[in-house]
Amino acid sequence: MEILITAAVIGYIIYLRYYADLRTEPDKERERLQLGIRLYDTDQLEAAYQYFDQVIQERPQSSIAYLYRARCLLKLGDTDAALQDLKTGKSYDNTVVDIHTEIGRILYDQQAYADAFTEFDQAVFHSQGRESMPYYWRGLTRQKLHQPQEAEQDLEQATALEQQHDLMNPPASATFFDRRLLINAAFVLLHSVALLYVIKESTVIHWPYLMAAISAAAIGFAEPRKGWSLALLQAASIWLGYTFLTETPANGGERELEAFNLYGSMGLTFVGSFIGSVLKRSMTRR
């Protein structure tokens, strides 16, 4: 029993470290900087600039902070300072698509078309050909470089990607069951089987309670906004499995123990997932 619990805990740790969060590092950084990004998106440029300036002082290698401080500077009319920020951000992370695109747009406006093309080409490469804007700007740049056929192909690809994006990204209410949630649901079902085994075999209540609490915390940490649905899935899975797929003990004491294990684990599933989600949200606000 102890070996199974230890293996499950190690599995949760590995899962949370390598598989639960499918975002890239720039995506994670964007989430941490949502307060400043909202200021920028609502045209509170001075406040946004001060926010990202403070972030850079605290975390001078934050490429996303340099990106948004540069965007603030562009809107405030300081193109040279913006370009310097973008180049600094690129030096820390050369994979950020928006940095290459923003540098390319500045160079395009300065009529440095060959250098702009290089930046847009890098944006296409690092986006793995999945974003429309790098293709769009590379197409416009190719027109300036007298490459009409290649320019037409890029602009057509930009249009196709934009249409594909609209089809694959309906309103948020219709995209609840995304790929990340389905992967997490499969993980929950797998560990529900292990939890059910512990519920049936444990001679004390603390083993299934411990396993339920840890797995539920992992649920909330992996899905801070949709964790309640995974908690429902785990609770329902262990109840259905216990009710329909296992034999009820003949001994009254064993029945009571298993009932404590089962319903206590179900309750801890919801409590643990809530605690995990609170922990994850507090970490992303820092």
Tab-separated table of C-alpha atoms in Angstrom:
chain	number	residue	atom	x	y	z
A	1	MET	CA	0.000	0.000	0.000
A	2	GLU	CA	2.762	2.412	0.968
A	3	ILE	CA	4.585	1.691	-2.313
A	4	LEU	CA	1.427	2.463	-4.324
A	5	ILE	CA	0.869	5.741	-2.472
A	6	THR	CA	4.502	6.759	-2.949
A	7	ALA	CA	4.339	5.927	-6.646
A	8	ALA	CA	1.124	7.939	-7.019
A	9	VAL	CA	2.626	10.980	-5.292
A	10	ILE	CA	5.728	10.807	-7.494
A	11	GLY	CA	3.416	10.503	-10.503
A	12	TYR	CA	1.538	13.662	-9.478
A	13	ILE	CA	4.802	15.577	-9.106
A	14	ILE	CA	6.103	14.458	-12.502
A	15	TYR	CA	2.743	15.203	-14.110
A	16	LEU	CA	2.531	18.721	-12.703
A	17	ARG	CA	6.163	19.440	-13.578
A	18	TYR	CA	6.165	18.230	-17.174
A	19	TYR	CA	2.639	17.584	-18.487
A	20	ALA	CA	-0.086	19.550	-16.676
A	21	ASP	CA	0.891	22.914	-18.084
A	22	LEU	CA	1.145	22.858	-21.877
A	23	ARG	CA	2.008	26.543	-22.222
A	24	THR	CA	5.348	27.885	-23.395
A	25	GLU	CA	7.500	30.031	-21.110
A	26	PRO	CA	6.423	33.262	-22.886
A	27	ASP	CA	2.774	32.209	-22.405
A	28	LYS	CA	3.374	31.704	-18.675
A	29	GLU	CA	5.091	35.079	-18.462
A	30	ARG	CA	2.129	36.727	-20.190
A	31	GLU	CA	-0.191	35.258	-17.575
A	32	ARG	CA	1.975	36.580	-14.769
A	33	LEU	CA	1.896	40.049	-16.361
A	34	GLN	CA	-1.847	40.200	-17.002
A	35	LEU	CA	-2.332	43.297	-14.854
A	36	GLY	CA	0.050	45.328	-16.998
A	37	ILE	CA	-1.248	43.842	-20.235
A	38	ARG	CA	-4.777	44.888	-19.301
A	39	LEU	CA	-3.511	48.422	-18.648
A	40	TYR	CA	-1.914	48.433	-22.101
A	41	ASP	CA	-4.993	46.989	-23.804
A	42	THR	CA	-7.167	49.713	-22.263
A	43	ASP	CA	-4.762	52.453	-23.426
A	44	GLN	CA	-3.602	53.356	-19.922
A	45	LEU	CA	-0.162	53.771	-21.408
A	46	GLU	CA	1.609	55.685	-18.650
A	47	ALA	CA	0.435	53.234	-16.000
A	48	ALA	CA	1.285	50.282	-18.221
A	49	TYR	CA	4.754	51.687	-18.906
A	50	GLN	CA	5.416	52.141	-15.184
A	51	TYR	CA	4.193	48.594	-14.522
A	52	PHE	CA	6.485	46.964	-17.074
A	53	ASP	CA	9.367	49.226	-16.119
A	54	GLN	CA	9.043	47.967	-12.531
A	55	VAL	CA	8.884	44.351	-13.727
A	56	ILE	CA	12.089	44.835	-15.725
A	57	GLN	CA	13.838	46.262	-12.673
A	58	GLU	CA	12.788	43.207	-10.664
A	59	ARG	CA	13.201	40.611	-13.437
A	60	PRO	CA	15.576	42.111	-16.022
A	61	GLN	CA	15.416	39.004	-18.242
A	62	SER	CA	11.644	39.144	-18.812
A	63	SER	CA	11.355	39.312	-22.593
A	64	ILE	CA	7.568	39.808	-22.419
A	65	ALA	CA	8.001	42.828	-20.135
A	66	TYR	CA	10.409	44.333	-22.681
A	67	LEU	CA	7.901	43.578	-25.451
A	68	TYR	CA	5.069	45.436	-23.738
A	69	ARG	CA	7.214	48.301	-22.526
A	70	ALA	CA	8.292	48.697	-26.151
A	71	ARG	CA	4.657	48.678	-27.269
A	72	CYS	CA	3.922	51.426	-24.766
A	73	LEU	CA	6.875	53.429	-26.079
A	74	LEU	CA	5.673	52.986	-29.654
A	75	LYS	CA	2.264	54.382	-28.811
A	76	LEU	CA	3.922	57.199	-26.880
A	77	GLY	CA	5.962	58.040	-29.978
A	78	ASP	CA	9.470	56.954	-28.884
A	79	THR	CA	10.359	54.516	-31.666
A	80	ASP	CA	14.109	54.414	-30.969
A	81	ALA	CA	13.643	53.469	-27.316
A	82	ALA	CA	11.006	50.914	-28.318
A	83	LEU	CA	13.362	49.298	-30.812
A	84	GLN	CA	16.078	49.106	-28.171
A	85	ASP	CA	13.688	47.399	-25.742
A	86	LEU	CA	12.639	44.888	-28.394
A	87	LYS	CA	16.252	44.052	-29.214
A	88	THR	CA	17.009	43.607	-25.521
A	89	GLY	CA	13.995	41.333	-25.114
A	90	LYS	CA	15.091	39.317	-28.138
A	91	SER	CA	18.536	38.875	-26.633
A	92	TYR	CA	16.961	37.123	-23.636
A	93	ASP	CA	14.508	35.004	-25.630
A	94	ASN	CA	14.853	34.728	-29.379
A	95	THR	CA	11.700	32.604	-29.722
A	96	VAL	CA	9.052	35.242	-28.917
A	97	VAL	CA	7.086	35.691	-32.132
A	98	ASP	CA	5.646	39.101	-31.244
A	99	ILE	CA	9.097	40.578	-30.625
A	100	HIS	CA	10.263	39.602	-34.114
A	101	THR	CA	7.023	40.932	-35.593
A	102	GLU	CA	7.255	44.273	-33.778
A	103	ILE	CA	10.907	44.763	-34.776
A	104	GLY	CA	9.992	43.892	-38.361
A	105	ARG	CA	7.172	46.421	-38.425
A	106	ILE	CA	9.482	49.204	-37.197
A	107	LEU	CA	12.072	48.304	-39.826
A	108	TYR	CA	9.331	48.134	-42.469
A	109	ASP	CA	8.217	51.662	-41.576
A	110	GLN	CA	11.854	52.757	-41.831
A	111	GLN	CA	11.978	51.174	-45.313
A	112	ALA	CA	14.702	48.732	-44.198
A	113	TYR	CA	12.883	45.977	-46.060
A	114	ALA	CA	15.669	43.385	-46.166
A	115	ASP	CA	16.146	43.546	-42.386
A	116	ALA	CA	12.391	43.594	-41.845
A	117	PHE	CA	12.065	40.468	-43.979
A	118	THR	CA	14.585	38.673	-41.747
A	119	GLU	CA	12.528	39.482	-38.649
A	120	PHE	CA	9.237	38.398	-40.210
A	121	ASP	CA	10.882	35.231	-41.473
A	122	GLN	CA	12.042	34.476	-37.934
A	123	ALA	CA	8.509	35.139	-36.667
A	124	VAL	CA	7.109	32.621	-39.148
A	125	PHE	CA	9.740	30.089	-38.072
A	126	HIS	CA	9.195	30.456	-34.318
A	127	SER	CA	5.404	30.415	-34.683
A	128	GLN	CA	5.833	27.112	-36.561
A	129	GLY	CA	3.743	28.596	-39.347
A	130	ARG	CA	0.638	28.777	-37.147
A	131	GLU	CA	0.129	32.546	-36.855
A	132	SER	CA	-1.244	34.774	-39.566
A	133	MET	CA	0.442	38.112	-38.786
A	134	PRO	CA	4.038	37.034	-39.544
A	135	TYR	CA	2.883	35.733	-42.944
A	136	TYR	CA	0.908	38.916	-43.591
A	137	TRP	CA	3.838	41.232	-42.888
A	138	ARG	CA	6.315	39.001	-44.660
A	139	GLY	CA	4.011	39.118	-47.669
A	140	LEU	CA	3.894	42.926	-47.618
A	141	THR	CA	7.678	43.043	-47.274
A	142	ARG	CA	8.135	40.690	-50.210
A	143	GLN	CA	6.050	43.050	-52.298
A	144	LYS	CA	8.554	45.811	-51.482
A	145	LEU	CA	11.413	43.424	-52.344
A	146	HIS	CA	9.846	42.721	-55.739
A	147	GLN	CA	8.927	39.119	-55.006
A	148	PRO	CA	5.295	39.144	-56.194
A	149	GLN	CA	4.757	35.391	-56.379
A	150	GLU	CA	6.160	34.688	-52.903
A	151	ALA	CA	4.289	37.706	-51.535
A	152	GLU	CA	0.991	36.393	-52.880
A	153	GLN	CA	1.642	32.985	-51.297
A	154	ASP	CA	2.368	34.570	-47.918
A	155	LEU	CA	-0.740	36.752	-48.020
A	156	GLU	CA	-2.896	33.791	-49.014
A	157	GLN	CA	-1.442	31.769	-46.139
A	158	ALA	CA	-2.172	34.633	-43.731
A	159	THR	CA	-5.803	34.712	-44.881
A	160	ALA	CA	-6.125	30.923	-44.586
A	161	LEU	CA	-4.693	30.915	-41.055
A	162	GLU	CA	-6.986	33.742	-39.991
A	163	GLN	CA	-10.012	31.835	-41.270
A	164	GLN	CA	-8.800	28.654	-39.590
A	165	HIS	CA	-8.318	30.533	-36.330
A	166	ASP	CA	-11.900	31.843	-36.476
A	167	LEU	CA	-13.225	28.324	-37.058
A	168	MET	CA	-11.156	26.696	-34.320
A	169	ASN	CA	-11.684	29.419	-31.710
A	170	PRO	CA	-15.424	29.989	-31.231
A	171	PRO	CA	-16.641	31.987	-28.205
A	172	ALA	CA	-15.107	30.908	-24.919
A	173	SER	CA	-18.316	29.279	-23.708
A	174	ALA	CA	-18.089	26.775	-26.566
A	175	THR	CA	-14.459	25.789	-25.955
A	176	PHE	CA	-14.730	24.405	-22.437
A	177	PHE	CA	-13.511	20.941	-23.457
A	178	ASP	CA	-10.145	21.867	-24.905
A	179	ARG	CA	-7.135	19.592	-25.457
A	180	ARG	CA	-5.576	20.449	-22.114
A	181	LEU	CA	-8.731	19.594	-20.181
A	182	LEU	CA	-9.115	16.267	-21.998
A	183	ILE	CA	-5.508	15.298	-21.220
A	184	ASN	CA	-6.036	16.185	-17.566
A	185	ALA	CA	-9.296	14.204	-17.531
A	186	ALA	CA	-7.468	11.099	-18.787
A	187	PHE	CA	-4.913	11.548	-16.013
A	188	VAL	CA	-7.704	11.866	-13.430
A	189	LEU	CA	-9.384	8.667	-14.625
A	190	LEU	CA	-6.096	6.784	-14.410
A	191	HIS	CA	-5.488	7.885	-10.843
A	192	SER	CA	-9.107	7.275	-9.886
A	193	VAL	CA	-8.460	3.596	-10.546
A	194	ALA	CA	-5.495	3.671	-8.159
A	195	LEU	CA	-7.532	5.591	-5.577
A	196	LEU	CA	-10.374	3.068	-5.785
A	197	TYR	CA	-7.898	0.247	-5.175
A	198	VAL	CA	-6.582	2.033	-2.069
A	199	ILE	CA	-10.152	2.590	-0.835
A	200	LYS	CA	-10.859	-1.124	-1.112
A	201	GLU	CA	-7.603	-2.450	0.275
A	202	SER	CA	-6.645	0.040	2.991
A	203	THR	CA	-7.262	-1.034	6.596
A	204	VAL	CA	-7.112	2.594	7.796
A	205	ILE	CA	-8.669	5.800	6.482
A	206	HIS	CA	-5.545	7.963	6.295
A	207	TRP	CA	-4.094	6.330	3.150
A	208	PRO	CA	-7.087	6.938	0.828
A	209	TYR	CA	-7.623	10.372	2.392
A	210	LEU	CA	-3.992	11.310	1.772
A	211	MET	CA	-4.091	10.085	-1.815
A	212	ALA	CA	-7.422	11.826	-2.505
A	213	ALA	CA	-6.181	15.117	-1.069
A	214	ILE	CA	-2.929	15.063	-3.061
A	215	SER	CA	-4.617	14.093	-6.326
A	216	ALA	CA	-7.292	16.760	-5.829
A	217	ALA	CA	-4.683	19.437	-5.135
A	218	ALA	CA	-2.972	18.393	-8.365
A	219	ILE	CA	-6.327	18.760	-10.166
A	220	GLY	CA	-6.792	22.318	-8.904
A	221	PHE	CA	-3.194	23.226	-9.676
A	222	ALA	CA	-3.406	21.862	-13.230
A	223	GLU	CA	-6.809	23.440	-13.961
A	224	PRO	CA	-7.330	26.438	-11.650
A	225	ARG	CA	-10.533	27.481	-13.462
A	226	LYS	CA	-11.938	24.137	-14.637
A	227	GLY	CA	-10.734	21.998	-11.744
A	228	TRP	CA	-14.255	21.650	-10.372
A	229	SER	CA	-15.182	19.585	-13.442
A	230	LEU	CA	-12.214	17.257	-12.898
A	231	ALA	CA	-13.088	16.991	-9.207
A	232	LEU	CA	-16.600	15.923	-10.220
A	233	LEU	CA	-15.086	13.405	-12.622
A	234	GLN	CA	-12.857	11.879	-9.949
A	235	ALA	CA	-15.615	11.744	-7.339
A	236	ALA	CA	-18.067	10.225	-9.797
A	237	SER	CA	-15.487	7.741	-11.073
A	238	ILE	CA	-14.603	6.319	-7.669
A	239	TRP	CA	-18.283	6.181	-6.623
A	240	LEU	CA	-19.413	4.443	-9.814
A	241	GLY	CA	-16.444	2.082	-9.731
A	242	TYR	CA	-17.061	1.214	-6.084
A	243	THR	CA	-20.821	0.794	-6.546
A	244	PHE	CA	-20.893	-1.213	-9.756
A	245	LEU	CA	-17.478	-2.784	-10.229
A	246	THR	CA	-16.545	-4.014	-6.744
A	247	GLU	CA	-18.058	-6.415	-4.252
A	248	THR	CA	-19.472	-5.141	-0.984
A	249	PRO	CA	-17.801	-6.779	2.057
A	250	ALA	CA	-19.946	-9.148	4.063
A	251	ASN	CA	-18.470	-7.917	7.310
A	252	GLY	CA	-20.237	-4.854	8.704
A	253	GLY	CA	-17.047	-3.288	10.030
A	254	GLU	CA	-15.336	-3.587	6.670
A	255	ARG	CA	-18.366	-2.045	4.948
A	256	GLU	CA	-18.270	0.929	7.303
A	257	LEU	CA	-14.533	1.389	6.801
A	258	GLU	CA	-14.875	1.329	3.015
A	259	ALA	CA	-17.788	3.783	3.227
A	260	PHE	CA	-15.630	6.149	5.294
A	261	ASN	CA	-12.820	5.748	2.788
A	262	LEU	CA	-15.095	6.319	-0.202
A	263	TYR	CA	-17.174	9.286	0.922
A	264	GLY	CA	-14.313	10.917	2.775
A	265	SER	CA	-12.185	10.698	-0.367
A	266	MET	CA	-14.996	12.208	-2.419
A	267	GLY	CA	-15.281	15.141	-0.029
A	268	LEU	CA	-11.524	15.701	0.058
A	269	THR	CA	-11.486	15.688	-3.739
A	270	PHE	CA	-13.513	18.906	-3.827
A	271	VAL	CA	-11.662	20.534	-0.923
A	272	GLY	CA	-8.243	19.644	-2.323
A	273	SER	CA	-9.042	20.856	-5.828
A	274	PHE	CA	-10.184	24.196	-4.421
A	275	ILE	CA	-6.984	24.579	-2.402
A	276	GLY	CA	-4.868	23.643	-5.445
A	277	SER	CA	-6.621	26.203	-7.636
A	278	VAL	CA	-6.159	28.949	-5.028
A	279	LEU	CA	-2.461	28.088	-4.782
A	280	LYS	CA	-1.976	28.198	-8.559
A	281	ARG	CA	-3.808	31.520	-8.919
A	282	SER	CA	-1.803	33.092	-6.126
A	283	MET	CA	1.421	31.980	-7.797
A	284	THR	CA	0.450	33.456	-11.185
A	285	ARG	CA	-0.381	36.839	-9.612
A	286	ARG	CA	3.170	37.320	-8.353
